[in-house]
Coordinates of C-alpha atoms in Angstrom, one line a residue:
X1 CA -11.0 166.2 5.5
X2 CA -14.0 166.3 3.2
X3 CA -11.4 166.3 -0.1
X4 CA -9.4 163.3 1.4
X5 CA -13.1 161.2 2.0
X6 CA -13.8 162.6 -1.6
X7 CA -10.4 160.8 -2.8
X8 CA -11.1 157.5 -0.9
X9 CA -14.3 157.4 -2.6
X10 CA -13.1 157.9 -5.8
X11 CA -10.3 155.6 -5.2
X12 CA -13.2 152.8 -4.3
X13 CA -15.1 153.6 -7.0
X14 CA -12.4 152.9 -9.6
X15 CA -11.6 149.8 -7.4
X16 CA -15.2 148.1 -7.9
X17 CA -15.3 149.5 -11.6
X18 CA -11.9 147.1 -12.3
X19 CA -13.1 144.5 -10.4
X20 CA -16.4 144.7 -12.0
X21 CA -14.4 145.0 -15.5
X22 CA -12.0 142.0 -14.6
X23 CA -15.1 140.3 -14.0
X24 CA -16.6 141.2 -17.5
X25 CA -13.2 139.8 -19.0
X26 CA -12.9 136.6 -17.2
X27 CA -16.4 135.8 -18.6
X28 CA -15.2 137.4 -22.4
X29 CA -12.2 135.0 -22.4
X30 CA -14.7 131.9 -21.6
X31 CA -15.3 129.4 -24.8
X32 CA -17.7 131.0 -27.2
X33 CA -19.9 128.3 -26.4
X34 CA -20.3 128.4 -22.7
X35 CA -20.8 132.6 -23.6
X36 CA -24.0 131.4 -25.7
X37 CA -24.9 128.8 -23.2
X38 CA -24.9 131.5 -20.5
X39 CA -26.9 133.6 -23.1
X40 CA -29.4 131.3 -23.6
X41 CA -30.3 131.0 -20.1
X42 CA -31.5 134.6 -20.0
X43 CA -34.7 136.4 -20.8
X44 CA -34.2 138.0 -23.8
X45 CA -34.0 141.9 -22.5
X46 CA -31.2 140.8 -20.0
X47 CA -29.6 138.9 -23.0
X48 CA -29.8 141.7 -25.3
X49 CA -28.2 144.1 -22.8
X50 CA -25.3 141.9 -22.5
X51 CA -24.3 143.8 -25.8
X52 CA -23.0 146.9 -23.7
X53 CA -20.6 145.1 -21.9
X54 CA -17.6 145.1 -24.2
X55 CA -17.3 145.3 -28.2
X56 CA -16.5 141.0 -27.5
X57 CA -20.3 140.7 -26.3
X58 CA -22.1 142.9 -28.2
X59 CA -21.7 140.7 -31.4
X60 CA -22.1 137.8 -29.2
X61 CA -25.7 138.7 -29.0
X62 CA -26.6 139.4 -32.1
X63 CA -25.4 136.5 -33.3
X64 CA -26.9 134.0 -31.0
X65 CA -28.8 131.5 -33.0
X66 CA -32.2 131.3 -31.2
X67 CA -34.5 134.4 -30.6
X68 CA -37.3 133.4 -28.3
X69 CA -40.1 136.6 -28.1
X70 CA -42.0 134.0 -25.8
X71 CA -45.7 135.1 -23.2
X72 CA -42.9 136.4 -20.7
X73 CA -41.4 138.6 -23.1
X74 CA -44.2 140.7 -24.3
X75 CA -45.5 140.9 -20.4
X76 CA -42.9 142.9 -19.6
X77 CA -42.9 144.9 -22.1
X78 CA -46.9 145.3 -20.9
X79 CA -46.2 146.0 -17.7
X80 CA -44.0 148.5 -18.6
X81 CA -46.3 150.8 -20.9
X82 CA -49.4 151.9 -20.9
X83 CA -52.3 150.2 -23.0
X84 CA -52.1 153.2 -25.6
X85 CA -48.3 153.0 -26.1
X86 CA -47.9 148.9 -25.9
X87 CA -48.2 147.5 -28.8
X88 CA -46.1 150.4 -30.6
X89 CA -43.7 149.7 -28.2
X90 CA -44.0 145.7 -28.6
X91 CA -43.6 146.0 -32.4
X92 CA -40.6 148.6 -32.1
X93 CA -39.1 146.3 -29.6
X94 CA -39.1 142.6 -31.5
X95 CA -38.4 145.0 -35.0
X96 CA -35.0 146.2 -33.4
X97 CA -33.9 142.7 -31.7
X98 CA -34.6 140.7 -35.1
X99 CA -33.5 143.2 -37.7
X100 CA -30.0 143.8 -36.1
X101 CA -29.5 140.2 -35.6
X102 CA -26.3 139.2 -37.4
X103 CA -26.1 135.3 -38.2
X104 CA -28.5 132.2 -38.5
X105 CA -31.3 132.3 -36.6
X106 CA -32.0 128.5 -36.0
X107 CA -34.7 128.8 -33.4
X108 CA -37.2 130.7 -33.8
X109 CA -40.1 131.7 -30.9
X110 CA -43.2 134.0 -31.3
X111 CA -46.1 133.9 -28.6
X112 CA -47.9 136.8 -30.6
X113 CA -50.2 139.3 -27.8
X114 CA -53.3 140.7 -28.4
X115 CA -52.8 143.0 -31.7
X116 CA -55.1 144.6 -34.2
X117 CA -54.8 142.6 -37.6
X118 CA -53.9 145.7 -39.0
X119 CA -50.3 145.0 -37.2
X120 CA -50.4 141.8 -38.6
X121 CA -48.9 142.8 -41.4
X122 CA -45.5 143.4 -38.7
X123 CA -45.4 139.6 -37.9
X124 CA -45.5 139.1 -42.2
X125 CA -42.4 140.8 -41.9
X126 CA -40.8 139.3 -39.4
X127 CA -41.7 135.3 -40.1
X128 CA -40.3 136.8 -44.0
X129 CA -36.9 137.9 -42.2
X130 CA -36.5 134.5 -40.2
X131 CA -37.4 132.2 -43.1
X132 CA -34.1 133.7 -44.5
X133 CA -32.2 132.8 -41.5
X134 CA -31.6 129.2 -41.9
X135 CA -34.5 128.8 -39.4
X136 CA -34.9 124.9 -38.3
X137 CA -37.4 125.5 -35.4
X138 CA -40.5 127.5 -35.7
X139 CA -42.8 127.8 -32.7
X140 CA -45.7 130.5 -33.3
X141 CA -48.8 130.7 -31.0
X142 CA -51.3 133.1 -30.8
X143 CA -52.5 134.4 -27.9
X144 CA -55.1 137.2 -29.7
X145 CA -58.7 135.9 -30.3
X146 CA -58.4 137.8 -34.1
X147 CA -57.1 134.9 -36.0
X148 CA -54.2 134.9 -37.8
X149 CA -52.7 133.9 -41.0
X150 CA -49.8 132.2 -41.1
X151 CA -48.3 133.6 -44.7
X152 CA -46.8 130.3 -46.9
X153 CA -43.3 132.0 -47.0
X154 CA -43.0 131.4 -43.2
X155 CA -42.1 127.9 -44.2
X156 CA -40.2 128.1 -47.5
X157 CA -36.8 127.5 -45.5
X158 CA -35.8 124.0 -46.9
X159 CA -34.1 123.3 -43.2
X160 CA -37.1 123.7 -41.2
X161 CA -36.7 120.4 -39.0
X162 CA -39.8 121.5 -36.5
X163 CA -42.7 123.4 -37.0
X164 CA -45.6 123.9 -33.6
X165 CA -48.3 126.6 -34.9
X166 CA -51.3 127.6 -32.2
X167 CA -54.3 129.3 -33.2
X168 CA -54.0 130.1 -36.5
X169 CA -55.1 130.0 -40.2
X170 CA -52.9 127.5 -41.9
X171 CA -52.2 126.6 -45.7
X172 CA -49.3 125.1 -46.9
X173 CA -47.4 126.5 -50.1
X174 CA -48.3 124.9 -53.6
X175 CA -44.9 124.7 -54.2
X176 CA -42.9 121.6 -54.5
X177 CA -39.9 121.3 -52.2
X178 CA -40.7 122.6 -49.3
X179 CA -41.0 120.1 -45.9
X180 CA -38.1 118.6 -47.0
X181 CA -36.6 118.3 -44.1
X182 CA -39.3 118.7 -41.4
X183 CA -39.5 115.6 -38.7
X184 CA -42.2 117.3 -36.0
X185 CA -45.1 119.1 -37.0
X186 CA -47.4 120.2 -33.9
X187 CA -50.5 122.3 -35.2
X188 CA -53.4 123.1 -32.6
X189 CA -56.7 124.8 -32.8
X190 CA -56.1 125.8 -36.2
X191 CA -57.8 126.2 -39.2
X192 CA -56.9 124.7 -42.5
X193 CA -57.1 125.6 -45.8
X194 CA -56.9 123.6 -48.3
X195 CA -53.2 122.0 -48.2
X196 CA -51.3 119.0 -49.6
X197 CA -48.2 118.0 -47.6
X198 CA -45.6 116.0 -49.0
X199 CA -43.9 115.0 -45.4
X200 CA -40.5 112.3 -46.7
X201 CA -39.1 113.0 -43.3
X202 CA -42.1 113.8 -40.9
X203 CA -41.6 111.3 -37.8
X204 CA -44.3 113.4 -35.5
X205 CA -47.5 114.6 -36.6
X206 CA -49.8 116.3 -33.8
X207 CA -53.2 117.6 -34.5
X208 CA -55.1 119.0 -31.9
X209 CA -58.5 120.7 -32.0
X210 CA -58.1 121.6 -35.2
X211 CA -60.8 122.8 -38.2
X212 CA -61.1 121.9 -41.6
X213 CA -58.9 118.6 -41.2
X214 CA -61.3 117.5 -44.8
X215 CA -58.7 120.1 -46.3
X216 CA -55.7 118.3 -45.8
X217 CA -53.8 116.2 -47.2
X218 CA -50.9 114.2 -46.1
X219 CA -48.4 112.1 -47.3
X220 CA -45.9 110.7 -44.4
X221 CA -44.5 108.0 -45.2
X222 CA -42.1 107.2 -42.4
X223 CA -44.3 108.7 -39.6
X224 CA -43.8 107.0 -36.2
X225 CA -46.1 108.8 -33.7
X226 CA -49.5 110.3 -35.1
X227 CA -51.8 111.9 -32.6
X228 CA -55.2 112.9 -34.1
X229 CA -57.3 114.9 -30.8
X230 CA -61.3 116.3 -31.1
X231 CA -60.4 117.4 -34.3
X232 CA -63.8 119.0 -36.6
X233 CA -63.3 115.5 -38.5
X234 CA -61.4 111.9 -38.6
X235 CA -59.8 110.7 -42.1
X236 CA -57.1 107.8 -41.2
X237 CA -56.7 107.4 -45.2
X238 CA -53.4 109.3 -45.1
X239 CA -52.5 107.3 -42.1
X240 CA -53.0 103.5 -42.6
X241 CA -50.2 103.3 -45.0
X242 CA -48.1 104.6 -42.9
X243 CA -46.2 100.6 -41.9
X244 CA -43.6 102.2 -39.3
X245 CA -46.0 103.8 -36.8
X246 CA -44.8 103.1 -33.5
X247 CA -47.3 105.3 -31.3
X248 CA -51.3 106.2 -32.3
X249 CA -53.1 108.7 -30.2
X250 CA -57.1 109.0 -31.6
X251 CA -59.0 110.8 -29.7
X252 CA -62.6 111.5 -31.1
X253 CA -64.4 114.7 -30.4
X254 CA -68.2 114.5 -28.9
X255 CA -69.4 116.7 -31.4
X256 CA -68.5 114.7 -34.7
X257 CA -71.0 113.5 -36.1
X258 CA -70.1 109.4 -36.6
X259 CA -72.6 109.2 -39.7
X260 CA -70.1 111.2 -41.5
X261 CA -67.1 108.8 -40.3
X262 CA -65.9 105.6 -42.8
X263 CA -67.9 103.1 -41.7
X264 CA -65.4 100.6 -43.2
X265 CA -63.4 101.3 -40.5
X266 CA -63.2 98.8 -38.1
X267 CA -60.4 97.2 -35.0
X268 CA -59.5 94.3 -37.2
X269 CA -58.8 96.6 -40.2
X270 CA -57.5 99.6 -38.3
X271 CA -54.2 97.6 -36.7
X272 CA -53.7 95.5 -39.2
X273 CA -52.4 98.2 -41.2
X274 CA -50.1 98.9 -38.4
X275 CA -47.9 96.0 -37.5
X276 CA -45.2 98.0 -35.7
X277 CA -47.3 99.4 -33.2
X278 CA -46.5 99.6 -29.7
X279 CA -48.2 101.9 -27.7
X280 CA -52.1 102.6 -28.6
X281 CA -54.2 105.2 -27.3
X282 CA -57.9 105.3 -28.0
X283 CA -60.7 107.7 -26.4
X284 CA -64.4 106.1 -25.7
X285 CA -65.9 107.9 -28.7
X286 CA -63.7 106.4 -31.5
X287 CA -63.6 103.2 -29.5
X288 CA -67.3 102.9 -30.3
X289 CA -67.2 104.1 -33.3
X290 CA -65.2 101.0 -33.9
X291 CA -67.8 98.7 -32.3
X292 CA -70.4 100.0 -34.8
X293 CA -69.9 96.1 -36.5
X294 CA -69.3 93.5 -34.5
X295 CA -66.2 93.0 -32.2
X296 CA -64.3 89.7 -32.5
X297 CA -63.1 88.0 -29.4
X298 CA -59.7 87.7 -30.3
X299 CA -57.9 89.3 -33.7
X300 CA -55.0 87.9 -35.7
X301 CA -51.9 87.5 -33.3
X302 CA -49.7 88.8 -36.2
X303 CA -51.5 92.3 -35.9
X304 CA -51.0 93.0 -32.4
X305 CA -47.8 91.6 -31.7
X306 CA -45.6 94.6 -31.1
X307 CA -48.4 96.1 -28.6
X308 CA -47.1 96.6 -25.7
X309 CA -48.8 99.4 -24.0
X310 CA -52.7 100.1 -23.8
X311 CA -54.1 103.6 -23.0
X312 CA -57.7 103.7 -23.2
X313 CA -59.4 107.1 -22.5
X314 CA -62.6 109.1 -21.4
X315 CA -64.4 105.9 -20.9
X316 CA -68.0 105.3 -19.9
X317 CA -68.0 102.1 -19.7
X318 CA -70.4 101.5 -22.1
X319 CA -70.4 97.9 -23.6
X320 CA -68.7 98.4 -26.8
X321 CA -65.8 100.1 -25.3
X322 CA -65.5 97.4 -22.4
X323 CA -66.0 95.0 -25.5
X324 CA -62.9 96.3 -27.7
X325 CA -60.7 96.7 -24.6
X326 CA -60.9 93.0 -23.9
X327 CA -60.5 91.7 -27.5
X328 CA -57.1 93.5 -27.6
X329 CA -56.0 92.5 -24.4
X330 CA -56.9 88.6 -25.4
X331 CA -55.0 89.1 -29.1
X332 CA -51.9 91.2 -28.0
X333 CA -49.9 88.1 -25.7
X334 CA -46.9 90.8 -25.3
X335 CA -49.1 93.8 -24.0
X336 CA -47.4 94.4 -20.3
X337 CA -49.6 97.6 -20.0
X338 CA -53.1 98.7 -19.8
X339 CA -53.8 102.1 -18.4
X340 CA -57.7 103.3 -18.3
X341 CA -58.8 106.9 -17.9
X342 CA -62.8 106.9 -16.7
X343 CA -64.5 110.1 -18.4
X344 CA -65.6 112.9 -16.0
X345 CA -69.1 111.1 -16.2
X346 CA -69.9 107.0 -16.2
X347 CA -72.6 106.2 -17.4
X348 CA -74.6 103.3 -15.8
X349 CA -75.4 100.8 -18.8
X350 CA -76.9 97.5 -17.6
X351 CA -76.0 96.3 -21.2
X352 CA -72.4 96.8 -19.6
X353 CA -72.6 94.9 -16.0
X354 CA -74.3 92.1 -17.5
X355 CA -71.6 91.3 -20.4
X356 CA -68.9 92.1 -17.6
X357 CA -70.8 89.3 -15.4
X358 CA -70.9 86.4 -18.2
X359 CA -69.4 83.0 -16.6
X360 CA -67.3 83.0 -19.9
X361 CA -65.2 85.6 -19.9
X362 CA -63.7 84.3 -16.7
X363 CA -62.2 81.9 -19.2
X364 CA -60.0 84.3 -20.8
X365 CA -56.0 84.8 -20.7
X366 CA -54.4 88.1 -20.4
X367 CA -51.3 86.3 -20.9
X368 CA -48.0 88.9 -21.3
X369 CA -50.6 92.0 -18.5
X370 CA -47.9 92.9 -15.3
X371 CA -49.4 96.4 -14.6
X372 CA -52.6 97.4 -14.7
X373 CA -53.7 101.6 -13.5
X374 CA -57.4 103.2 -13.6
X375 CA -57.4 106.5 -13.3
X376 CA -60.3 108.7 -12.6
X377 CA -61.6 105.5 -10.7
X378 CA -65.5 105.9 -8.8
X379 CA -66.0 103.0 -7.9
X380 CA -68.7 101.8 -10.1
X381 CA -70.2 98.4 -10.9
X382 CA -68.9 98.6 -14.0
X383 CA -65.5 99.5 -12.6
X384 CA -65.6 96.8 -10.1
X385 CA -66.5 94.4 -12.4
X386 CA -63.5 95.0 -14.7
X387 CA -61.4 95.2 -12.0
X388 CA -62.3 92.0 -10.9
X389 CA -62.2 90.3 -14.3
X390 CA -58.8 91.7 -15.0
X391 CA -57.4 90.3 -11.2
X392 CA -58.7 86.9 -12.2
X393 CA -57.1 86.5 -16.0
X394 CA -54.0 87.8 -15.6
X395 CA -52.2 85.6 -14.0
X396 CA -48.3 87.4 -14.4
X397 CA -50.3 90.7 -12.9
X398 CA -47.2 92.4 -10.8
X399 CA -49.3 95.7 -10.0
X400 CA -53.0 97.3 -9.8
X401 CA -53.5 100.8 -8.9
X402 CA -57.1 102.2 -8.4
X403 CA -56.3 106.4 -8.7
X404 CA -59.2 109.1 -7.8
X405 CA -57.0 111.7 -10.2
X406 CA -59.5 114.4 -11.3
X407 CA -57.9 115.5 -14.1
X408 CA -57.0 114.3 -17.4
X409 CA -53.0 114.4 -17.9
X410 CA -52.3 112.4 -21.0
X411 CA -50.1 114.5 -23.3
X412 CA -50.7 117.5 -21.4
X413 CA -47.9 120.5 -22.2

């Protein structure tokens, strides 16, 4: 009796193992495609253990084109080991998955943990190996507080379409032909050396938080969005030739010091150098900053034409920034648009609620103005006094919407 359950269980056992196999084949006979797309979709230990499953899939894996070592990756590995024996283990881990890879590796993603920088000299190897891999997207951010240098070699692959580096120590190569290719380049909280980038392709530049920005230098001819946030320092030199910027972000930081800024600098001048603009974001700070002449009522139509969307940001209502907001919503007819993020903190400024009261601004036109949003809205006299100014002058006004958000949200992620 016990011999014949023994042979039923067996006899099961090799029943679930062919189903389990035919299972394994019907997904080994699928497009190679749809095998990577399924691939891709997986954390990268699941992934890598698809390489047991038949001699089909185990050079499926290592050929996969993106290798993403991502915060989620080195957790587990964490949560697995002890603090003595993780970051040997971490090390030994991405070493085996990226030296055994066969193929391209187009994608390329690095969330580096906390290491000594005496293991830095691991991630040297490792951006080395990639650069050699046809690499078009490179996404390193560092999560350790020890800061880390980004070697020049980890860009010398002339296909490197995007670049996003967090956290570290940044200098570009000397040598000429490099960037070639490169349309996105995303670089926060890090620190520059000194670096001259020669960008023919660069569409996207993003600098956030950054340090020594008086060390670079860019040339970017067709950029279309530039996004410059409480960076150390503000030089739109490298910028204001650029004729086919569609979308400006500037957002200056508190803590620069606006005697050190170009005082030639000024609205008039600023979008007149961009005549393709169409969306404009500007923070309080800078706005002032602007204001530091005088503020014409109304600039050249020709110079504001293609606006068509209006982001102030951190206001405080002070005068000069209420000031510049109006002059561009007089000159740009086709702005449909305006979207106003208060600052944590308003300030009261009876400078302010007096200009906002003048009989003659009631005799302004916010001709092409269908939607207007304030965000972060109190309830101020200042506020109320906008709001009210904006109700009466625009006269196509299709929506208003007062929002008590807490939070800031623009660009966030």
């Amino acid at each position: 009796m016990i011999l014949n359950c023994r042979r039923i269980m067996t006899a099961d056992n090799r029943a679930r193992v062919a189903e389990e196999r035919g299972a394994v084949d019907r997904l080994s006979n699928l497009p190679i495609n749809a095998i990577q797309n399924i691939i891709g979709r997986m954390p990268i230990r699941d992934a890598a253990r698809t390489s047991i499953l038949s001699s089909k899939w185990r050079y499926i894996w290592a050929e996969y084109p993106e290798v993403v070592l991502d915060e989620q990756f080195y957790a587990e590995i964490m949560r697995n080991n002890s603090p003595n024996f993780f970051l040997t283990e971490y090390v030994n881990k991405v070493n085996g998955i990226l030296f055994q890879h066969l193929g391209p590796i187009l994608k390329f993603v690095l969330d580096i943990p906390e290491l000594y920088s005496t293991q830095y000299s691991s991630i040297d190897q490792w951006l080395l190996f990639v650069s050699r891999k046809d690499v078009t997207k490179l996404i390193l951010h560092n999560r350790s507080p020890n800061p880390y240098k980004v070697p020049c070699y980890a860009f010398s692959c002339p296909k490197l379409a995007y670049i996003r580096v967090t956290k570290c120590i940044f200098k570009a190569p000397n040598s000429e032909g490099f960037f070639g290719k490169l349309t996105h380049l995303v670089l926060e909280t890090v620190t520059f050396q000194f670096s001259v980038l020669n960008l023919p392709q660069l569409v996207q530049l993003e600098l956030k938080n950054c340090f020594g920005i008086q060390l670079l230098c860019v040339s970017a001819p067709s950029l279309r969005i530039l996004i410059l946030l409480d960076n150390d320092d503000l030089d739109l030199s490298y910028y204001i030739t650029c004729k086919d910027l569609v979308t400006v972000y500037i957002g200056l930081s508190d803590g620069v010091e606006h005697d050190k800024l170009d005082k030639n600098i000024t609205l008039t001048k600023l979008l007149g150098c961009w005549p393709e603009l169409e969306c404009l974001y500007l923070n309080g700070s800078f706005l002032k900053h602007l204001a530091a002449g005088d503020i014409p009522q109304r600039l050249p139509i020709d110079q504001v034409s293609s606006l068509v969307y209006l982001t102030p940001f951190r206001i405080t209502y002070h005068c000069a920034e209420i000031a510049c907001i109006l002059c561009l919503l007089q000159s740009a007819w086709n702005l449909s648009e305006l979207e106003i993020w208060a600052d944590k903190q308003i300030i009261y400024d009876e400078k302010t609620v007096t200009y906002l009261k003048e009989p003659g601004l009631m005799k302004q036109s916010f001709k092409g103005l269908q939607t207007v949003t304030m965000q972060m809205f109190k309830g101020s006299t200042s506020e109320l006094l906008l709001v009210k100014l904006l109700l009466f002058c625009s006269h196509h006004l299709k929506e208003c919407v007062l929002k008590r958000t807490k939070t800031l949200t623009l660009l966030k992620g």
